[in-house]
Coordinates of C-alpha atoms in Angstrom, one line a residue:
M230 CA -22.5 1.1 4.1
T231 CA -21.9 4.3 2.1
G232 CA -19.2 4.4 -0.5
T233 CA -17.1 7.5 -0.1
G234 CA -14.3 6.8 -2.6
H235 CA -11.1 4.7 -2.9
A236 CA -10.7 2.7 0.5
S237 CA -13.1 5.1 2.3
M238 CA -16.6 4.2 3.4
R239 CA -19.0 5.0 6.2
I240 CA -20.6 2.2 8.1
D241 CA -23.8 3.1 9.9
T242 CA -25.5 0.9 12.5
E243 CA -28.1 1.6 15.2
A244 CA -25.1 1.6 17.7
G245 CA -23.1 4.2 15.9
S246 CA -21.3 5.2 12.7
I247 CA -17.7 4.5 11.6
L248 CA -16.0 6.6 9.0
C249 CA -13.1 4.8 7.4
D250 CA -10.0 6.2 5.6
P251 CA -11.6 9.4 4.1
W252 CA -9.3 10.6 1.3
V253 CA -10.2 13.5 -1.0
N254 CA -7.1 15.7 -1.6
P255 CA -4.4 14.7 -4.0
A256 CA -1.6 12.6 -2.5
Y257 CA 2.1 12.0 -3.2
F258 CA 3.2 15.2 -4.9
A259 CA -0.3 15.7 -6.5
S260 CA 0.1 12.5 -8.5
W261 CA -2.7 10.3 -7.0
F262 CA -6.3 11.4 -7.0
P263 CA -9.3 9.3 -5.8
F264 CA -11.3 7.7 -8.6
P265 CA -14.1 8.3 -9.1
D266 CA -14.1 11.9 -8.0
N267 CA -15.5 12.1 -4.4
S268 CA -15.0 15.8 -3.8
Q269 CA -18.7 16.6 -4.3
L270 CA -20.0 14.4 -1.5
D271 CA -21.7 16.0 1.5
W272 CA -18.6 15.7 3.7
E273 CA -20.0 17.9 6.4
T274 CA -22.6 15.2 7.1
L275 CA -20.4 12.2 6.4
G276 CA -17.8 13.6 8.8
D277 CA -20.2 13.9 11.6
C278 CA -19.5 10.4 12.8
D279 CA -19.2 8.5 16.1
Y280 CA -16.0 6.7 15.3
L281 CA -13.1 7.3 13.0
Y282 CA -10.9 4.5 11.6
V283 CA -7.7 5.3 9.8
S284 CA -6.1 2.1 8.7
H285 CA -2.6 3.4 8.3
L286 CA -0.5 6.5 7.3
H287 CA -0.4 6.1 3.6
R288 CA -1.6 9.5 2.3
D289 CA -4.4 7.9 0.2
H290 CA -5.8 6.8 3.6
F291 CA -4.6 9.5 5.9
D292 CA -5.7 12.9 4.4
A293 CA -4.6 15.4 7.0
A294 CA -6.3 18.4 5.5
H295 CA -9.6 16.6 5.0
L296 CA -9.6 15.1 8.5
K297 CA -8.9 18.5 10.0
R298 CA -11.6 20.3 8.1
Y299 CA -14.4 17.8 7.8
V300 CA -14.3 15.1 10.5
S301 CA -15.9 15.8 13.8
K302 CA -13.4 16.0 16.7
R303 CA -16.0 14.5 18.9
A304 CA -15.4 11.2 17.1
T305 CA -13.6 8.4 18.9
V306 CA -10.6 7.2 17.0
L307 CA -10.3 3.4 16.7
L308 CA -6.6 3.0 16.9
P309 CA -4.6 0.0 15.6
E310 CA -2.0 -1.4 17.9
Y311 CA 1.1 -0.2 16.1
P312 CA 4.7 -0.3 17.3
T313 CA 5.2 3.4 16.9
S314 CA 3.0 6.3 18.1
Q315 CA 3.1 8.2 14.8
L316 CA -0.5 7.6 13.7
E317 CA -1.9 8.7 17.1
D318 CA 0.5 11.7 17.3
E319 CA -0.5 13.0 13.8
L320 CA -4.2 12.6 14.6
R321 CA -3.8 14.5 17.9
D322 CA -2.0 17.3 16.0
L323 CA -5.2 17.5 13.9
G324 CA -7.4 18.0 17.0
F325 CA -8.6 14.5 17.8
T326 CA -8.6 13.8 21.5
K327 CA -10.6 10.6 22.0
F328 CA -8.8 7.4 21.3
Y329 CA -9.9 3.8 21.7
K330 CA -6.6 1.8 21.7
T331 CA -7.3 -1.7 20.4
V332 CA -5.3 -4.8 20.9
S333 CA -4.5 -6.6 17.7
D334 CA -6.8 -9.6 16.9
E335 CA -8.9 -9.0 20.0
V336 CA -12.6 -8.3 19.8
H337 CA -13.7 -5.1 21.6
E338 CA -17.4 -4.3 22.4
L339 CA -18.3 -0.7 22.1
D340 CA -21.6 1.0 23.2
G341 CA -24.8 -0.4 22.0
G342 CA -23.4 -3.9 21.3
L343 CA -21.2 -2.7 18.4
K344 CA -18.2 -5.0 18.2
I345 CA -15.0 -4.3 16.4
M346 CA -11.6 -5.9 15.9
I347 CA -8.5 -4.4 14.3
Q348 CA -5.7 -6.7 13.1
A349 CA -2.5 -4.7 12.9
L350 CA 0.4 -5.8 10.6
T351 CA 3.7 -4.5 11.9
S352 CA 6.6 -5.5 9.7
P353 CA 8.7 -2.6 8.3
T354 CA 7.4 -3.4 4.9
D355 CA 3.7 -3.2 5.8
G356 CA 2.5 0.3 4.8
P357 CA 4.5 3.0 6.5
I358 CA 5.4 0.9 9.4
G359 CA 2.0 -0.7 9.8
D360 CA -1.2 -1.6 8.0
S361 CA -4.5 -2.9 9.4
S362 CA -7.9 -4.4 8.7
L363 CA -11.2 -3.6 10.5
W364 CA -13.8 -6.2 11.4
V365 CA -17.2 -4.9 12.5
E366 CA -20.2 -6.8 13.9
H367 CA -23.6 -5.5 14.9
D368 CA -26.9 -7.4 15.2
G369 CA -25.4 -10.5 13.6
V370 CA -24.1 -8.7 10.5
R371 CA -20.4 -8.9 10.0
V372 CA -18.1 -6.7 7.8
L373 CA -14.4 -7.0 7.1
N374 CA -12.7 -3.9 5.7
Q375 CA -9.4 -5.4 4.7
N376 CA -8.5 -2.4 2.5
D377 CA -4.7 -2.5 1.5
A378 CA -3.7 -5.0 4.2
R379 CA -2.1 -8.3 3.2
P380 CA -2.4 -10.6 6.2
T381 CA -0.8 -14.1 5.8
D382 CA -4.3 -15.6 6.2
L383 CA -7.8 -14.5 7.2
Q384 CA -8.3 -17.3 9.7
R385 CA -8.8 -15.0 12.7
F386 CA -11.6 -13.2 11.0
A387 CA -13.3 -16.5 9.9
E388 CA -13.2 -17.8 13.4
L389 CA -15.6 -15.0 14.5
G390 CA -18.4 -16.2 12.3
H391 CA -19.5 -15.9 8.7
V392 CA -18.6 -12.5 7.1
H393 CA -21.4 -10.9 5.1
A394 CA -19.3 -8.1 3.3
H395 CA -15.7 -8.4 2.4
M396 CA -13.9 -5.2 1.2
L397 CA -10.4 -5.6 -0.2
Q398 CA -7.8 -4.2 -2.5
F399 CA -7.5 -5.6 -6.0
S400 CA -5.6 -3.0 -8.0
G401 CA -2.0 -1.7 -7.9
A402 CA -0.6 0.7 -5.4
I403 CA 3.1 0.9 -6.2
W404 CA 5.6 2.3 -8.7
Y405 CA 6.7 -0.9 -10.3
P406 CA 7.3 -1.5 -13.1
M407 CA 6.4 1.8 -14.7
V408 CA 9.3 3.9 -13.3
Y409 CA 12.0 1.5 -14.2
E410 CA 14.3 2.4 -17.1
L411 CA 13.4 -0.6 -19.2
P412 CA 12.3 -1.3 -22.8
Q413 CA 8.6 -0.8 -23.1
S414 CA 8.2 -4.5 -24.0
A415 CA 9.8 -5.5 -20.7
K416 CA 7.6 -3.0 -18.8
T417 CA 4.5 -4.5 -20.4
A418 CA 5.6 -8.1 -19.6
F419 CA 6.5 -7.3 -16.0
G420 CA 3.3 -5.2 -15.6
K421 CA 1.2 -8.1 -16.8
Q422 CA 2.8 -10.4 -14.4
K423 CA 2.1 -8.0 -11.5
R424 CA -1.5 -7.4 -12.7
D425 CA -2.1 -11.2 -12.8
R426 CA -0.5 -11.7 -9.3
Q427 CA -2.7 -8.9 -7.9
F428 CA -5.8 -10.7 -9.1
D429 CA -4.5 -14.1 -8.0
R430 CA -3.9 -12.8 -4.5
T431 CA -7.3 -11.2 -4.4
W432 CA -9.0 -14.5 -5.4
R433 CA -7.1 -16.3 -2.7
Y434 CA -8.3 -13.9 0.0
I435 CA -11.9 -14.1 -1.3
D436 CA -11.8 -17.9 -1.3
D437 CA -10.3 -18.0 2.2
L438 CA -13.0 -15.9 3.7
N439 CA -16.0 -17.0 1.5
A440 CA -18.0 -13.9 2.4
S441 CA -21.6 -13.4 1.2
W442 CA -20.6 -10.3 -0.8
V443 CA -17.3 -8.9 -2.1
F444 CA -16.6 -5.2 -2.6
P445 CA -13.5 -4.1 -4.6
I446 CA -12.0 -1.1 -2.9
A447 CA -8.7 0.7 -2.2
G448 CA -7.9 1.4 -5.8
P449 CA -7.2 2.3 -8.4
P450 CA -6.0 5.9 -8.0
C451 CA -6.1 8.1 -11.1
F452 CA -3.4 10.3 -12.5
L453 CA -4.5 13.8 -13.7
D454 CA -1.2 15.5 -14.3
D455 CA -0.1 15.4 -18.0
E456 CA 3.2 14.0 -16.9
L457 CA 1.5 10.9 -15.4
W458 CA -1.6 10.6 -17.5
Q459 CA -0.3 7.4 -19.2
F460 CA -0.6 5.5 -16.0
N461 CA -4.4 5.5 -16.2
D462 CA -5.8 2.2 -17.4
I463 CA -7.6 3.6 -20.5
F464 CA -5.2 2.6 -23.3
G465 CA -5.9 -1.2 -23.5
D466 CA -2.4 -1.9 -22.0
E467 CA -2.4 -5.5 -20.6
G468 CA 0.6 -4.4 -18.5
N469 CA -1.2 -1.6 -16.7
I470 CA -1.2 -2.4 -12.9
F471 CA -4.2 -0.1 -12.2
P472 CA -7.3 -2.0 -13.4
D473 CA -10.6 -0.4 -12.1
Q474 CA -13.7 -1.9 -10.4
S475 CA -15.4 -2.8 -13.7
V476 CA -12.3 -4.8 -14.7
F477 CA -12.4 -6.5 -11.4
L478 CA -16.0 -7.6 -12.0
S479 CA -15.1 -9.0 -15.4
E480 CA -12.0 -10.9 -14.1
Y481 CA -13.9 -12.1 -11.1
A482 CA -16.6 -13.6 -13.3
K483 CA -13.9 -15.6 -15.2
V484 CA -13.1 -17.4 -11.9
G485 CA -16.8 -17.9 -11.1
G486 CA -17.4 -14.8 -9.0
T487 CA -21.0 -13.7 -9.0
N488 CA -21.2 -11.8 -5.7
G489 CA -19.2 -8.6 -6.4
I490 CA -20.6 -5.2 -5.7
V491 CA -19.1 -1.9 -6.7
L492 CA -19.4 1.1 -4.4
L493 CA -19.1 4.4 -6.2
P494 CA -18.9 7.6 -4.1
G495 CA -22.4 8.0 -2.9
S496 CA -23.5 4.4 -3.4
V497 CA -25.4 3.0 -0.4
T498 CA -25.7 -0.7 0.4
E499 CA -28.2 -1.9 3.0
L500 CA -26.7 -5.1 4.4
T501 CA -28.4 -7.8 6.3
T502 CA -27.5 -11.4 7.0
E503 CA -29.5 -12.4 4.0
S504 CA -29.2 -9.6 1.4
A505 CA -27.2 -6.6 0.1
K506 CA -29.4 -4.0 -1.7
T507 CA -27.4 -1.2 -3.3
E508 CA -28.5 2.1 -4.8
H509 CA -26.0 4.1 -6.9
P510 CA -25.9 7.8 -7.7
T511 CA -25.4 7.0 -11.4
D512 CA -25.4 4.1 -13.7
V513 CA -22.3 2.0 -12.9
D514 CA -21.9 0.4 -16.3
E515 CA -22.2 3.8 -18.1
Y516 CA -19.7 5.4 -15.8
F517 CA -16.9 3.0 -16.5
A518 CA -17.8 2.7 -20.2
N519 CA -17.1 6.5 -20.4
K520 CA -14.2 6.4 -18.1
E521 CA -11.9 8.5 -20.3
T522 CA -14.5 11.2 -20.7
H523 CA -15.0 11.4 -16.9
L524 CA -11.2 11.4 -16.3
K525 CA -10.7 14.3 -18.7
A526 CA -13.4 16.4 -17.0
Y527 CA -11.9 15.5 -13.6
K528 CA -8.5 16.6 -14.9
E529 CA -9.8 19.9 -16.0
R530 CA -11.4 20.5 -12.6
Q531 CA -8.1 19.8 -10.8
E532 CA -5.6 21.7 -13.1
A533 CA -5.5 24.7 -10.6
T534 CA -4.9 22.3 -7.7
I535 CA -2.0 20.6 -9.4
A536 CA -0.5 24.0 -10.4
R537 CA -0.7 25.2 -6.8
E538 CA 1.0 22.0 -5.6
K539 CA 3.8 22.3 -8.1
A540 CA 4.5 25.9 -7.2
S541 CA 5.1 24.9 -3.5
W542 CA 7.8 22.4 -4.2
S543 CA 10.8 24.6 -5.0
H544 CA 13.1 25.7 -2.1
P545 CA 16.3 26.8 -3.8
E546 CA 17.6 28.1 -0.5
I547 CA 18.1 24.5 0.7
D548 CA 21.5 22.9 0.2
V549 CA 20.3 19.4 -0.7
L550 CA 23.7 17.7 -0.1
A551 CA 24.0 19.3 3.4
G552 CA 20.3 18.5 4.1
M553 CA 20.6 14.9 3.1
K554 CA 23.8 14.5 5.2
A555 CA 22.1 16.0 8.2
R556 CA 19.1 13.8 7.8
I557 CA 20.6 10.5 6.7
E558 CA 24.1 10.2 8.1
P559 CA 23.1 9.8 11.8
L560 CA 20.8 7.0 10.8
L561 CA 23.5 5.3 8.7
D562 CA 25.7 5.4 11.8
E563 CA 23.0 3.5 13.8
S564 CA 21.9 1.1 11.0
V565 CA 23.3 -2.4 11.0
R566 CA 20.8 -4.8 9.5
L567 CA 19.3 -2.3 7.0
A568 CA 22.7 -1.0 5.9
Q569 CA 24.0 -4.6 5.5
G570 CA 20.9 -5.4 3.5
V571 CA 21.4 -2.6 1.1
G572 CA 25.1 -3.5 0.8
G573 CA 26.3 -0.7 -1.4
P574 CA 25.9 2.9 -2.5
V575 CA 22.6 4.3 -3.8
R576 CA 22.7 7.3 -6.2
F577 CA 20.2 10.1 -6.6
D578 CA 20.5 12.0 -9.9
L579 CA 18.7 15.3 -9.3
T580 CA 17.4 17.2 -12.3
S581 CA 16.0 20.6 -13.3
P582 CA 12.3 20.8 -14.2
E583 CA 13.5 20.5 -17.8
G584 CA 15.2 17.1 -17.1
D585 CA 18.9 18.1 -17.0
V586 CA 20.9 16.5 -14.2
V587 CA 22.1 19.3 -11.9
E588 CA 23.4 17.3 -9.0
S589 CA 24.3 13.7 -8.2
I590 CA 24.4 12.5 -4.6
V591 CA 25.4 9.1 -3.2
V592 CA 24.1 7.5 0.0
D593 CA 27.0 5.2 0.7
F594 CA 25.7 2.5 3.1
P595 CA 29.0 0.7 3.6
G596 CA 30.9 4.0 4.1
K597 CA 28.1 5.4 6.3
E598 CA 28.1 8.8 4.5
V599 CA 26.2 11.0 2.1
R600 CA 28.5 12.6 -0.5
V601 CA 28.8 13.9 -4.0
A602 CA 28.7 11.0 -6.5
A603 CA 31.9 9.9 -8.1
D604 CA 32.2 7.4 -11.0
E605 CA 31.5 4.3 -8.8
K606 CA 29.1 1.7 -9.9
V607 CA 25.8 1.6 -8.0
R608 CA 23.2 -1.1 -7.8
Y609 CA 20.4 1.4 -7.4
R610 CA 19.9 4.8 -9.0
F611 CA 17.0 7.1 -8.7
R612 CA 16.5 10.1 -11.0
T613 CA 14.0 12.8 -9.9
E614 CA 13.6 16.6 -9.8
R615 CA 15.8 18.4 -7.3
R616 CA 12.9 20.4 -6.1
L617 CA 11.1 17.3 -4.9
I618 CA 14.0 16.5 -2.6
E619 CA 14.1 20.2 -1.5
H620 CA 10.5 19.9 -0.5
L621 CA 11.1 16.6 1.5
L622 CA 13.9 18.3 3.4
H623 CA 11.8 21.5 3.9
I624 CA 8.9 19.6 5.5
D625 CA 11.2 17.3 7.4
E626 CA 9.6 14.2 5.8
G627 CA 10.7 11.0 7.5
D628 CA 9.2 8.6 4.9
W629 CA 10.4 9.1 1.4
V630 CA 8.6 6.0 0.2
N631 CA 5.2 7.4 1.3
S632 CA 5.9 10.6 -0.7
L633 CA 8.5 10.5 -3.4
F634 CA 8.4 6.9 -4.5
L635 CA 4.6 6.4 -4.5
S636 CA 4.3 9.7 -6.5
C637 CA 5.9 7.9 -9.5
R638 CA 7.6 11.2 -10.2
F639 CA 11.0 9.5 -10.6
S640 CA 12.8 6.9 -12.7
A641 CA 14.9 4.0 -11.3
A642 CA 17.5 1.7 -12.5
R643 CA 19.1 -1.2 -10.7
I644 CA 21.6 -4.0 -11.3
G645 CA 20.5 -7.4 -10.1
Q646 CA 17.5 -8.3 -8.0
Y647 CA 15.0 -6.1 -6.1
N648 CA 16.4 -5.1 -2.7
E649 CA 13.6 -4.5 -0.2
F650 CA 16.2 -3.0 2.3
V651 CA 16.7 0.0 0.0
Y652 CA 13.0 1.0 0.3
A653 CA 12.8 -0.1 4.0
F654 CA 15.6 2.4 4.9
F655 CA 14.1 5.3 3.0
K656 CA 10.8 4.6 4.8
C657 CA 12.6 4.9 8.2
L658 CA 14.2 8.3 8.1
S659 CA 13.5 8.9 11.8
E660 CA 15.1 7.5 15.0
E661 CA 11.9 5.7 16.1
R662 CA 11.3 4.0 12.8
L663 CA 14.9 3.0 12.2
Q664 CA 15.2 1.5 15.7
Y665 CA 12.0 -0.5 15.2
A666 CA 13.0 -1.8 11.7
E667 CA 16.5 -2.7 12.9
G668 CA 15.0 -4.7 15.9
W669 CA 12.4 -6.4 13.7
Y670 CA 14.9 -7.7 11.2
E671 CA 17.3 -8.7 14.0
S672 CA 14.5 -10.7 15.7
R673 CA 13.7 -12.9 12.7
R674 CA 14.8 -16.5 12.9
P675 CA 14.6 -19.4 10.4
D676 CA 11.2 -21.2 10.7
A677 CA 11.6 -24.7 12.2
E678 CA 8.6 -26.2 10.6
D679 CA 8.8 -27.8 7.1
I680 CA 6.2 -28.8 4.6
V681 CA 6.3 -30.9 1.4
L682 CA 4.9 -29.5 -1.8
G683 CA 5.5 -30.4 -5.4
G684 CA 8.2 -32.9 -4.6
W685 CA 10.2 -30.5 -2.4
K686 CA 10.6 -30.1 1.3
F687 CA 11.0 -26.5 2.5
Q688 CA 10.2 -24.2 5.4
R689 CA 6.5 -23.5 5.9
R690 CA 6.8 -19.7 6.3
C691 CA 8.0 -17.5 3.4
P692 CA 11.3 -15.8 4.2
H693 CA 9.9 -12.5 2.9
L694 CA 7.0 -11.7 5.3
N695 CA 6.2 -15.1 6.9
A696 CA 3.3 -16.0 4.7
D697 CA 2.0 -19.6 5.2
L698 CA 3.3 -21.4 2.1
T699 CA 0.7 -24.2 2.5
R700 CA -1.8 -21.5 1.5
F701 CA 0.2 -19.2 -0.7
G702 CA 2.9 -21.4 -2.1
I703 CA 2.9 -22.8 -5.7
V704 CA 5.7 -25.1 -6.9
D705 CA 6.5 -25.3 -10.7
G706 CA 9.5 -27.5 -11.3
N707 CA 12.3 -26.2 -9.1
T708 CA 10.6 -22.8 -8.5
L709 CA 8.4 -21.8 -5.6
T710 CA 6.2 -18.8 -5.9
C711 CA 4.6 -17.2 -2.8
Q712 CA 1.4 -15.6 -4.2
L713 CA 1.0 -13.2 -1.3
H714 CA 3.6 -10.8 -2.8
G715 CA 4.8 -12.8 -5.9
W716 CA 8.2 -13.6 -4.5
R717 CA 10.0 -16.5 -6.2
F718 CA 12.6 -19.0 -4.9
D719 CA 14.9 -21.6 -6.5
L720 CA 14.3 -24.7 -4.4
A721 CA 17.5 -26.5 -5.7
S722 CA 19.8 -23.8 -4.2
G723 CA 17.5 -22.0 -1.7
R724 CA 18.2 -18.7 -3.5
C725 CA 15.6 -16.0 -3.6
L726 CA 15.0 -15.0 -7.3
T727 CA 13.2 -11.8 -6.4
S728 CA 15.4 -10.0 -3.9
V729 CA 18.7 -10.4 -2.1
G730 CA 19.0 -11.8 1.5
H731 CA 16.0 -14.0 1.7
E732 CA 17.2 -17.6 1.2
I733 CA 14.8 -20.4 1.8
R734 CA 15.6 -23.7 3.5
S735 CA 14.7 -26.4 1.0
E736 CA 15.7 -29.9 -0.3
K737 CA 14.2 -32.6 -2.5
A738 CA 11.5 -34.5 -0.6
P739 CA 12.3 -38.1 0.0
E740 CA 10.6 -40.4 -2.4
R741 CA 7.8 -42.5 -0.9
P742 CA 8.5 -46.2 -1.0
A743 CA 6.4 -48.1 -3.6
E744 CA 3.5 -49.9 -2.1

């Protein structure tokens, strides 16, 4: 297994090679860069592979320019079973023609005895309509590349035999809480909670699978633009949600973990059923000890790239209000569940590069229209540069979450709880995606099975994304926390404390009669 940066790796066996999620070019309006820098690897050789696996369409996994330039079009794409065809369509546009369409949770045997299984997650909140994990077996050695995916459990993988290498995400990949207009003390407190939850979720997955070796991957990104530099975890901020691999090893040791292995770009691990021998291109401890120095050198190398990206965003010829009306209003007309879930107007305050508001636009979900903002109160408000919205309209982007929001180039304010429907809608700015999301939410029904935990009786499956609460649920007094995503519920009332519209069925458990 060769580390190639972030969630990317190349898996080589006698029966063929699999290149996973190669990402080199900056993503999300040039905000995210792979860390450590992987641009100096021999991508001509790495890209000459037998199989290509792209886990999902997030741009730190799907690097279109790199895939087109460096990855052999003779490679067979191992395609997750997603409800929409967008991943396949975009890969075909890049020149790939050979696709092996997998069935989720089903083992497929390829040439030479190479076995693979891809588990596809398909809720509207999983990645950009889909996320996945890749299980590989050859000659008795088994690898699980879980990357960003958050399955409710890992039982299906465990059923296939002991896993020798487990790769999984441990660091942040979101904009919360950094972009929210809150006092710094609140951001730090919320950030620390999220950082702790990230590690708790990671420990739960590691314990569930009990693999021989654990590889922290899929993060963190680094931020090389001056405007975003503060997001790098180099300032001793306990609320920073982007801890790196060295921090993972330190925190993992605190819970008894001794089998962690870091893959730098260019690191190679020879994996057998009995051992994992790793060679690194540089001293790992030294690299992370001098992280800030490496980041500053990386930043200097990428200044021209960032400048080119920024120069491409402005499209003053675009009427943003008219463009948003044309893009969004037909989808508002068709939306039932998502529009009801949002439940009110959402405002975009668009600014000049200097930060002055030049235009305010409301997406009115109850009124099914996009219009100039009035003085009405809104529960959600986003503030961003007008030219970013110009660019989204110019390229006909159908997923504003996988572009604007992940860029962290905005600020947000909200009244009340987090509302997942806001982000679900702006992820679904296409007919295909919207119809799928509407159908998915419509098809959900209350779970009939109950469990008893901490003196309470409640439904076994989390109302958020159906996580098994016997595995992920923790009860503290009247509060239930689902550790998979950190969602909290008041068991006395059934009310969700994290978001609107996700009540839980709950009641006090009957007391056992005294024996």
